[in-house]
Coordinates of C-alpha atoms (C1' of nucleotides) in Angstrom, one line a residue:
Chain L
M782 CA 100.9 19.5 117.3
E783 CA 102.4 20.1 113.9
Q784 CA 99.5 22.4 113.4
S785 CA 100.0 24.5 116.5
S786 CA 103.6 24.9 115.8
T787 CA 102.8 26.1 112.2
E788 CA 100.3 28.5 113.7
E789 CA 102.5 30.1 116.2
A790 CA 106.0 29.7 114.8
T791 CA 106.8 32.5 112.5
A792 CA 103.9 34.8 113.5
A793 CA 104.3 36.4 110.1
A794 CA 101.3 35.5 108.0
G795 CA 99.7 33.4 110.7
G796 CA 96.3 33.9 112.2
S797 CA 92.7 34.4 111.0
R798 CA 91.6 37.0 108.4
I799 CA 90.7 39.3 111.3
Q800 CA 94.1 38.9 112.9
R801 CA 95.9 39.6 109.6
R802 CA 93.7 42.6 108.9
N803 CA 94.0 44.2 112.4
R804 CA 97.7 43.5 112.7
A805 CA 98.2 45.2 109.3
R806 CA 96.1 48.2 110.5
I807 CA 98.1 48.5 113.6
S808 CA 101.4 48.2 111.8
E809 CA 100.3 50.9 109.3
A810 CA 99.2 53.3 112.0
A811 CA 102.3 52.6 114.2
L812 CA 104.5 53.3 111.3
D813 CA 103.0 56.7 110.9
V814 CA 103.4 57.6 114.5
F815 CA 106.8 56.1 115.3
A816 CA 108.3 57.5 112.1
Q817 CA 107.2 61.0 113.1
H818 CA 107.7 61.1 116.8
G819 CA 110.3 58.4 117.5
Y820 CA 109.8 55.6 120.0
R821 CA 109.5 57.6 123.2
G822 CA 107.4 60.3 121.6
A823 CA 104.9 57.9 120.2
T824 CA 101.8 56.9 122.2
L825 CA 99.6 53.9 122.1
D826 CA 96.6 56.2 122.1
Q827 CA 97.8 57.9 118.9
I828 CA 98.4 54.5 117.3
A829 CA 95.0 53.2 118.4
E830 CA 93.2 56.2 117.1
R831 CA 94.9 56.1 113.7
A832 CA 94.3 52.4 113.5
G833 CA 90.6 52.8 114.3
L834 CA 90.9 50.4 117.2
S835 CA 90.7 50.7 120.9
K836 CA 93.8 50.7 123.0
P837 CA 93.1 47.4 124.8
N838 CA 92.3 45.9 121.4
I839 CA 95.8 46.8 120.2
L840 CA 97.2 45.2 123.3
Y841 CA 95.3 42.1 122.3
Y842 CA 97.4 41.8 119.2
F843 CA 100.7 43.1 120.5
S844 CA 102.1 42.5 124.0
G845 CA 103.1 46.1 124.3
K846 CA 104.5 49.3 122.7
E847 CA 107.9 47.8 122.4
E848 CA 106.7 44.7 120.5
I849 CA 105.0 46.9 117.9
H850 CA 108.2 48.9 117.4
V851 CA 110.4 45.8 117.2
T852 CA 108.0 44.2 114.7
L853 CA 108.1 47.2 112.5
L854 CA 111.9 47.3 112.6
N855 CA 112.2 43.7 111.7
Q856 CA 109.8 44.0 108.7
L857 CA 111.8 47.1 107.7
M858 CA 115.2 45.5 107.7
D859 CA 114.3 43.0 105.1
R860 CA 113.0 45.5 102.7
W861 CA 115.8 47.9 103.5
L862 CA 118.7 45.5 102.7
A863 CA 117.2 44.0 99.6
P864 CA 118.8 46.4 97.1
L865 CA 122.2 45.8 98.6
R866 CA 121.8 42.0 98.1
R867 CA 121.0 42.6 94.4
I868 CA 124.4 44.0 93.6
D869 CA 125.9 41.5 91.2
P870 CA 129.7 41.0 91.4
D871 CA 129.6 39.7 87.8
G872 CA 127.7 42.7 86.4
D873 CA 129.1 45.9 84.9
P874 CA 130.5 47.8 87.9
L875 CA 129.2 51.3 87.1
T876 CA 125.8 49.9 86.0
E877 CA 125.5 47.9 89.2
I878 CA 126.3 50.8 91.4
L879 CA 124.0 53.3 89.6
T880 CA 121.2 50.7 89.7
Y881 CA 121.7 50.4 93.4
V882 CA 121.6 54.2 93.8
R883 CA 118.4 54.4 91.8
R884 CA 116.8 51.6 93.8
K885 CA 117.7 53.2 97.1
L886 CA 116.3 56.5 95.8
K887 CA 113.1 54.8 94.8
M888 CA 112.8 53.3 98.3
S889 CA 113.1 56.8 99.8
Q890 CA 110.4 57.9 97.5
K891 CA 108.1 55.0 98.0
Y892 CA 108.7 54.3 101.7
P893 CA 109.6 57.6 103.3
R894 CA 108.0 56.5 106.6
E895 CA 110.2 53.4 106.8
S896 CA 113.2 55.6 106.1
R897 CA 112.3 58.0 108.9
L898 CA 111.6 55.1 111.3
F899 CA 115.0 53.8 110.6
A900 CA 116.6 57.2 110.9
N901 CA 114.9 57.8 114.2
E902 CA 116.1 54.5 115.6
I903 CA 119.7 55.2 114.5
L904 CA 119.6 58.8 115.8
Q905 CA 118.7 57.4 119.2
G906 CA 121.7 55.2 119.2
A907 CA 120.1 52.1 117.6
P908 CA 119.1 50.7 121.0
R909 CA 116.6 48.2 119.5
I910 CA 118.2 47.4 116.2
A911 CA 121.9 47.2 117.0
P912 CA 121.9 43.4 116.9
H913 CA 120.4 43.5 113.4
L914 CA 123.1 45.9 112.3
E915 CA 125.8 43.6 113.6
Q916 CA 124.3 40.3 112.3
D917 CA 122.6 41.2 109.1
L918 CA 123.9 44.6 107.9
K919 CA 127.5 44.2 108.6
P920 CA 128.2 41.0 106.7
L921 CA 126.2 42.4 103.8
V922 CA 128.2 45.6 103.7
D923 CA 131.4 43.6 104.1
G924 CA 130.4 41.6 101.0
A925 CA 129.5 44.6 99.0
A926 CA 132.7 46.4 100.0
A927 CA 134.7 43.4 98.9
T928 CA 132.9 43.3 95.5
I929 CA 133.5 47.0 95.0
Q930 CA 137.2 46.6 96.0
G931 CA 137.5 43.9 93.5
W932 CA 136.2 46.2 90.8
I933 CA 138.7 48.8 91.8
D934 CA 141.6 46.4 91.9
A935 CA 140.6 45.3 88.4
G936 CA 140.7 49.0 87.3
R937 CA 137.0 48.9 86.3
I938 CA 136.0 51.9 88.4
A939 CA 138.1 54.7 89.9
P940 CA 139.7 53.9 93.3
T941 CA 138.0 55.0 96.5
D942 CA 137.0 53.7 99.9
P943 CA 134.1 51.2 99.2
R944 CA 132.6 51.7 102.7
H945 CA 132.4 55.4 102.5
L946 CA 131.1 55.1 99.0
I947 CA 128.2 53.1 100.4
F948 CA 127.6 55.6 103.2
S949 CA 127.5 58.4 100.6
I950 CA 124.9 56.5 98.7
W951 CA 122.8 55.9 101.7
A952 CA 123.1 59.5 102.9
T953 CA 122.3 61.1 99.6
T954 CA 119.3 58.9 98.8
Q955 CA 117.7 58.8 102.2
H956 CA 118.2 62.5 102.6
Y957 CA 115.2 63.1 100.3
A958 CA 112.9 61.1 102.7
D959 CA 114.4 62.0 106.0
F960 CA 114.8 65.7 105.3
A961 CA 111.8 66.1 103.1
A962 CA 110.5 69.0 105.2
Q963 CA 113.7 70.9 104.5
V964 CA 114.0 69.9 100.9
G965 CA 110.4 71.0 100.3
V966 CA 111.2 74.5 101.5
L967 CA 114.2 74.9 99.3
V968 CA 113.0 73.3 96.0
E969 CA 110.1 74.5 93.9
E970 CA 109.5 71.3 91.9
K971 CA 106.6 69.2 93.0
S972 CA 108.8 66.1 93.1
P973 CA 112.4 66.9 94.1
T974 CA 113.3 63.2 93.6
D975 CA 113.1 63.7 89.9
G976 CA 115.9 66.2 89.9
A977 CA 117.6 64.0 92.5
E978 CA 117.8 61.0 90.2
Q979 CA 119.5 63.0 87.5
F980 CA 121.9 64.6 90.0
L981 CA 122.9 61.4 91.8
T982 CA 123.5 59.6 88.5
T983 CA 125.9 62.3 87.5
L984 CA 127.5 62.5 90.9
F985 CA 128.3 58.8 91.1
T986 CA 129.2 58.5 87.4
R987 CA 131.8 61.2 87.7
M988 CA 133.0 59.7 91.0
L989 CA 133.5 56.2 89.6
Q990 CA 134.2 56.4 86.0
P991 CA 137.6 54.8 85.5
R992 CA 140.3 57.3 84.6
R993 CA 143.8 56.9 83.4
D994 CA 146.0 57.8 86.4
Chain A
M53 CA 114.1 102.9 130.0
E54 CA 116.9 102.3 127.6
Q55 CA 118.5 100.2 130.3
S56 CA 115.5 97.9 130.9
S57 CA 115.1 97.4 127.1
T58 CA 118.8 96.5 126.9
E59 CA 118.3 94.1 129.8
E60 CA 115.3 92.2 128.5
A61 CA 115.5 92.6 124.7
T62 CA 117.9 90.0 123.4
A63 CA 117.8 87.7 126.5
A64 CA 121.1 86.3 125.1
A65 CA 123.9 87.2 127.5
G66 CA 121.6 89.0 130.0
G67 CA 121.2 88.2 133.7
S68 CA 123.5 87.6 136.7
R69 CA 126.4 85.2 136.8
I70 CA 124.1 82.6 138.4
Q71 CA 121.6 83.1 135.6
R72 CA 124.2 82.7 132.9
R73 CA 125.7 79.7 134.6
N74 CA 122.4 77.9 135.1
R75 CA 120.9 78.7 131.7
A76 CA 124.1 77.3 130.2
R77 CA 123.8 74.1 132.3
I78 CA 120.2 73.7 131.3
S79 CA 121.0 74.2 127.6
E80 CA 123.8 71.7 127.8
A81 CA 121.6 69.1 129.4
A82 CA 118.7 69.7 127.2
L83 CA 120.8 69.4 124.1
D84 CA 121.8 65.9 125.2
V85 CA 118.2 64.9 125.9
F86 CA 116.5 66.5 122.9
A87 CA 119.1 65.3 120.5
Q88 CA 118.7 61.7 121.6
H89 CA 115.0 61.4 122.1
G90 CA 113.4 64.2 120.1
Y91 CA 111.1 66.8 121.4
R92 CA 108.2 64.6 122.5
G93 CA 110.5 61.8 123.8
A94 CA 112.5 64.2 126.1
T95 CA 111.3 64.9 129.6
L96 CA 111.9 67.8 131.9
D97 CA 113.0 65.3 134.6
Q98 CA 115.7 64.0 132.5
I99 CA 116.9 67.5 131.6
A100 CA 116.8 68.5 135.3
E101 CA 118.7 65.5 136.5
R102 CA 121.4 65.9 133.8
A103 CA 121.7 69.6 134.6
G104 CA 122.0 69.0 138.3
L105 CA 119.0 71.2 139.1
S106 CA 115.5 70.6 140.3
K107 CA 112.6 70.6 137.9
P108 CA 110.9 73.7 139.3
N109 CA 114.2 75.4 139.2
I110 CA 114.5 74.8 135.5
L111 CA 111.1 76.3 135.1
Y112 CA 112.3 79.3 136.9
Y113 CA 114.7 79.9 134.0
F114 CA 112.6 78.8 131.1
S115 CA 108.8 79.2 130.9
G116 CA 108.4 75.5 129.7
K117 CA 109.7 72.6 127.8
E118 CA 109.0 74.2 124.5
E119 CA 110.9 77.4 125.3
I120 CA 114.0 75.3 126.0
H121 CA 113.7 73.6 122.7
V122 CA 113.1 76.7 120.7
T123 CA 116.1 78.4 122.4
L124 CA 118.3 75.5 121.5
L125 CA 117.1 75.6 117.9
N126 CA 117.7 79.3 117.6
Q127 CA 121.2 79.0 119.0
L128 CA 121.8 76.1 116.6
M129 CA 120.7 77.9 113.4
D130 CA 123.4 80.6 113.7
R131 CA 126.2 78.1 114.1
W132 CA 124.7 75.8 111.5
L133 CA 124.4 78.4 108.7
A134 CA 127.8 80.0 109.3
P135 CA 129.8 77.8 106.9
L136 CA 127.3 78.5 104.1
R137 CA 127.8 82.3 104.5
R138 CA 131.5 82.0 104.2
I139 CA 131.4 80.7 100.6
D140 CA 133.2 83.5 98.6
P141 CA 131.9 84.1 95.1
D142 CA 135.2 85.6 94.2
G143 CA 137.3 82.6 95.5
D144 CA 138.4 79.6 93.5
P145 CA 135.3 77.6 92.9
L146 CA 136.6 74.1 93.7
T147 CA 138.5 75.4 96.7
E148 CA 135.5 77.2 98.0
I149 CA 133.2 74.2 97.8
L150 CA 135.8 71.7 99.2
T151 CA 136.4 74.1 102.1
Y152 CA 132.7 74.2 102.7
V153 CA 132.5 70.4 102.7
R154 CA 135.4 70.2 105.2
R155 CA 133.8 72.8 107.4
K156 CA 130.5 71.0 107.4
L157 CA 132.3 67.7 108.2
K158 CA 134.1 69.4 111.1
M159 CA 130.8 70.6 112.4
S160 CA 129.4 67.1 112.4
Q161 CA 132.5 66.0 114.2
K162 CA 132.5 68.7 116.8
Y163 CA 128.8 69.2 117.3
P164 CA 127.1 65.9 116.7
R165 CA 124.4 66.6 119.2
E166 CA 123.5 69.8 117.4
S167 CA 123.4 67.8 114.2
R168 CA 121.0 65.3 115.7
L169 CA 118.8 67.9 117.3
F170 CA 118.4 69.4 113.9
A171 CA 117.8 66.1 112.2
N172 CA 115.2 65.2 114.8
E173 CA 113.4 68.5 114.2
I174 CA 113.3 68.0 110.4
L175 CA 112.3 64.4 110.7
Q176 CA 109.3 65.5 112.7
G177 CA 108.3 67.8 109.9
A178 CA 110.1 70.9 111.2
P179 CA 107.1 72.1 113.3
R180 CA 109.1 74.5 115.3
I181 CA 111.8 75.6 112.9
A182 CA 109.9 76.0 109.6
P183 CA 109.8 79.8 109.9
H184 CA 113.6 79.8 110.3
L185 CA 114.1 77.6 107.2
E186 CA 111.9 79.9 105.1
Q187 CA 113.4 83.2 106.4
D188 CA 117.0 82.4 107.1
L189 CA 118.0 79.2 105.3
K190 CA 116.1 79.7 102.0
P191 CA 117.6 83.1 101.0
L192 CA 121.1 81.8 102.0
V193 CA 120.7 78.7 99.8
D194 CA 119.3 80.8 97.0
G195 CA 122.4 82.9 97.2
A196 CA 124.8 80.0 97.3
A197 CA 123.0 78.3 94.5
A198 CA 123.3 81.5 92.4
T199 CA 127.0 81.7 93.1
I200 CA 127.6 78.1 92.1
Q201 CA 125.5 78.5 89.0
G202 CA 127.7 81.5 88.1
W203 CA 130.8 79.3 88.4
I204 CA 129.1 76.7 86.2
D205 CA 128.1 79.3 83.6
A206 CA 131.7 80.5 83.5
G207 CA 132.9 76.9 82.9
R208 CA 134.9 76.9 86.1
I209 CA 133.3 73.8 87.5
A210 CA 131.4 71.0 85.8
P211 CA 127.7 71.6 85.3
T212 CA 125.2 70.2 87.7
D213 CA 122.2 71.3 89.8
P214 CA 123.5 73.6 92.5
R215 CA 120.7 72.9 95.0
H216 CA 121.1 69.2 94.8
L217 CA 124.8 69.6 95.1
I218 CA 124.2 71.4 98.4
F219 CA 121.9 68.7 99.6
S220 CA 124.5 66.1 98.8
I221 CA 127.0 68.0 100.8
W222 CA 124.7 68.3 103.8
A223 CA 123.6 64.6 103.5
T224 CA 127.1 63.2 103.3
T225 CA 128.7 65.3 106.0
Q226 CA 125.8 65.1 108.5
H227 CA 125.5 61.4 108.0
Y228 CA 128.6 60.9 110.1
A229 CA 127.0 62.6 113.1
D230 CA 123.3 61.5 112.6
F231 CA 124.1 57.9 111.8
A232 CA 127.1 57.5 114.0
A233 CA 125.6 54.5 115.6
Q234 CA 125.4 52.7 112.3
V235 CA 128.8 54.0 111.0
G236 CA 130.4 52.7 114.2
V237 CA 129.2 49.2 113.6
L238 CA 130.4 49.1 110.0
V239 CA 133.8 50.8 110.3
E240 CA 136.8 49.6 112.4
E241 CA 138.7 52.9 112.6
K242 CA 138.5 54.8 115.8
S243 CA 137.6 58.0 113.9
P244 CA 135.6 57.3 110.7
T245 CA 135.6 61.0 110.0
D246 CA 139.2 60.8 109.0
G247 CA 138.5 58.5 106.2
A248 CA 135.4 60.6 105.5
E249 CA 137.4 63.7 104.8
Q250 CA 139.6 61.9 102.3
F251 CA 136.6 60.3 100.6
L252 CA 134.4 63.4 100.4
T253 CA 137.3 65.5 99.0
T254 CA 137.7 62.9 96.3
L255 CA 133.9 62.6 95.7
F256 CA 133.3 66.3 95.2
T257 CA 136.6 66.9 93.3
R258 CA 135.7 64.3 90.8
M259 CA 132.1 65.6 90.6
L260 CA 133.1 69.2 90.0
Q261 CA 136.4 69.3 88.3
P262 CA 135.8 71.0 85.0
R263 CA 136.0 68.7 82.0
R264 CA 136.0 69.4 78.3
D265 CA 132.6 68.3 77.0
Chain U
dC970 C1' 70.6 26.8 116.2
dG971 C1' 73.9 26.5 120.1
dT972 C1' 78.3 26.2 121.9
dT973 C1' 82.8 27.4 122.1
dA974 C1' 86.6 30.2 121.0
dA975 C1' 88.0 34.6 119.1
dG976 C1' 87.7 39.4 119.4
dT977 C1' 86.3 43.8 121.7
dT978 C1' 85.5 47.1 125.1
dG979 C1' 84.6 50.2 129.3
dA980 C1' 86.3 50.9 133.6
dC981 C1' 90.2 51.0 136.0
dC982 C1' 95.2 51.5 137.8
dA983 C1' 100.0 53.0 138.9
dT984 C1' 103.4 55.8 137.1
dT985 C1' 105.1 59.6 134.6
dT986 C1' 104.7 64.1 132.8
dG987 C1' 104.6 69.2 132.4
dG988 C1' 103.6 72.6 135.3
dT989 C1' 102.3 75.6 139.8
dA990 C1' 102.3 77.8 144.6
dA991 C1' 104.2 79.2 148.3
dA992 C1' 107.5 79.1 151.6
dA993 C1' 112.4 78.8 152.6
dG994 C1' 117.1 80.0 151.7
dA995 C1' 121.0 82.5 149.5
dC996 C1' 122.8 86.8 148.0
dC997 C1' 123.8 91.6 147.8
dA998 C1' 123.8 96.6 148.3
dC999 C1' 123.5 99.7 151.8
Chain D
dG1245 C1' 123.5 93.4 159.9
dT1246 C1' 119.4 94.3 157.7
dG1247 C1' 116.0 94.8 154.0
dG1248 C1' 114.9 93.4 149.8
dT1249 C1' 115.6 90.9 145.8
dC1250 C1' 117.0 86.7 143.5
dT1251 C1' 117.2 81.7 143.7
dT1252 C1' 115.8 77.2 145.2
dT1253 C1' 113.1 73.7 147.1
dT1254 C1' 109.1 71.1 149.0
dA1255 C1' 104.7 69.7 148.3
dC1256 C1' 101.4 69.4 145.1
dC1257 C1' 98.2 69.0 140.9
dA1258 C1' 95.7 67.6 136.6
dA1259 C1' 96.4 65.3 132.5
dA1260 C1' 98.6 61.7 129.9
dT1261 C1' 100.6 57.3 129.5
dG1262 C1' 101.4 52.1 129.2
dG1263 C1' 99.0 48.5 130.7
dT1264 C1' 95.3 45.2 133.0
dC1265 C1' 90.9 42.8 133.8
dA1266 C1' 86.5 41.1 133.7
dA1267 C1' 82.6 41.4 131.2
dC1268 C1' 80.5 41.7 126.8
dT1269 C1' 79.9 40.8 121.7
dT1270 C1' 80.9 38.6 117.6
dA1271 C1' 82.4 34.9 114.5
dA1272 C1' 83.1 29.9 113.5
dC1273 C1' 81.4 25.6 113.0
dG1274 C1' 79.3 21.2 113.7

DNA sequence: CGTTAAGTTGACCATTTGGTAAAAGACCAC
DNA sequence: GTGGTCTTTTACCAAATGGTCAACTTAACG
């Protein structure tokens, strides 16, 4: 009894080696397809082919297209919110925020498909992730905004709206993943994110450096 | 002969009143659907229903799904690039750039569907708009970047990478249209773009205000 | 080994999808 | 009004899509 509950409860790392391997393959393939075509534009056949499995076999591991999508979204949210959690209210304000910016930029660089998956979901009105936003993201952002507001009130960074500051960090960092096709046309460098790190550091330093009013 | 070429050439405002009216209805409906679901996720049936026309009737006006999409994209690009063209190399640098920021933000506010349509297309790798980017967008951006670099060289705004500056303007302004579903969860105000204008003005003012090194 | 459970697949299905053909209907100049 | 064009619809199609099922194969393990 205890065993069966352990087996089925989290459904995270559970299952045999085969189960873990094939679930991973499917997630990998589905991430490609959903990130590029969005939920409705993705097909099980595409996912199956890219995963090297047959379509019925995929439906042996996931109950349907939607479950695959939701699973990806859940995995994503953890990774996505991690950098925000690491902002330390007791750290140096400018350092904390610039570190956050660099972490977010690294995420765009390292997980562009995750960024696009998320962008697609939000573009479509967040039909499947809205609960997560409300329950997980919102309190986190409220906390971060309070921290930043505290820094502002203490005169340690220049005053501004914390929430819009956070939006601007998300927007500018994720842009390099979500709009890579456009950035690639307009920039010669092999890796535009190199120039991006330099630029964003400057942008948010100038924005936040405390100034005598 | 001259007449027939005039009739069929541009295919813009051509056709009878009925043609113009129905083409407009279809464009309107297709913009809704493509913006929300992306190219592959959109269906002719959805477009037809929203346009109040039958599916075959839609295919009387457009040769197929792809032609509708391409038509929308073409119409979009004109409107989209207009603010960039209006940057005046002879104007006051900071004013010019802040005016550009505000115009872009207003576009996000007024044409969120167009913004999402564009975002969707780029997310998918710009398969249908890549030529436009190369031919229309790139030279425009090159010109604007040169203008900004000129201002920097003259010491009239603080030094930075012009291209990444442009990216950051696009990213921050379009964010309020493309990620509206997320912004709506996190901000109480009825119109987050109000706070956004204030914030972005501050952001780019602090970024660009010339400083004695 | 052999047996049992886990994993895989080919054949199939109902629905949806982009698109077509042809006939019916609306419009318009004469 | 009448002939001819422009517009719309009804009926239809082939392909694609999400999903099922029963049969088959493979792995696990005493």
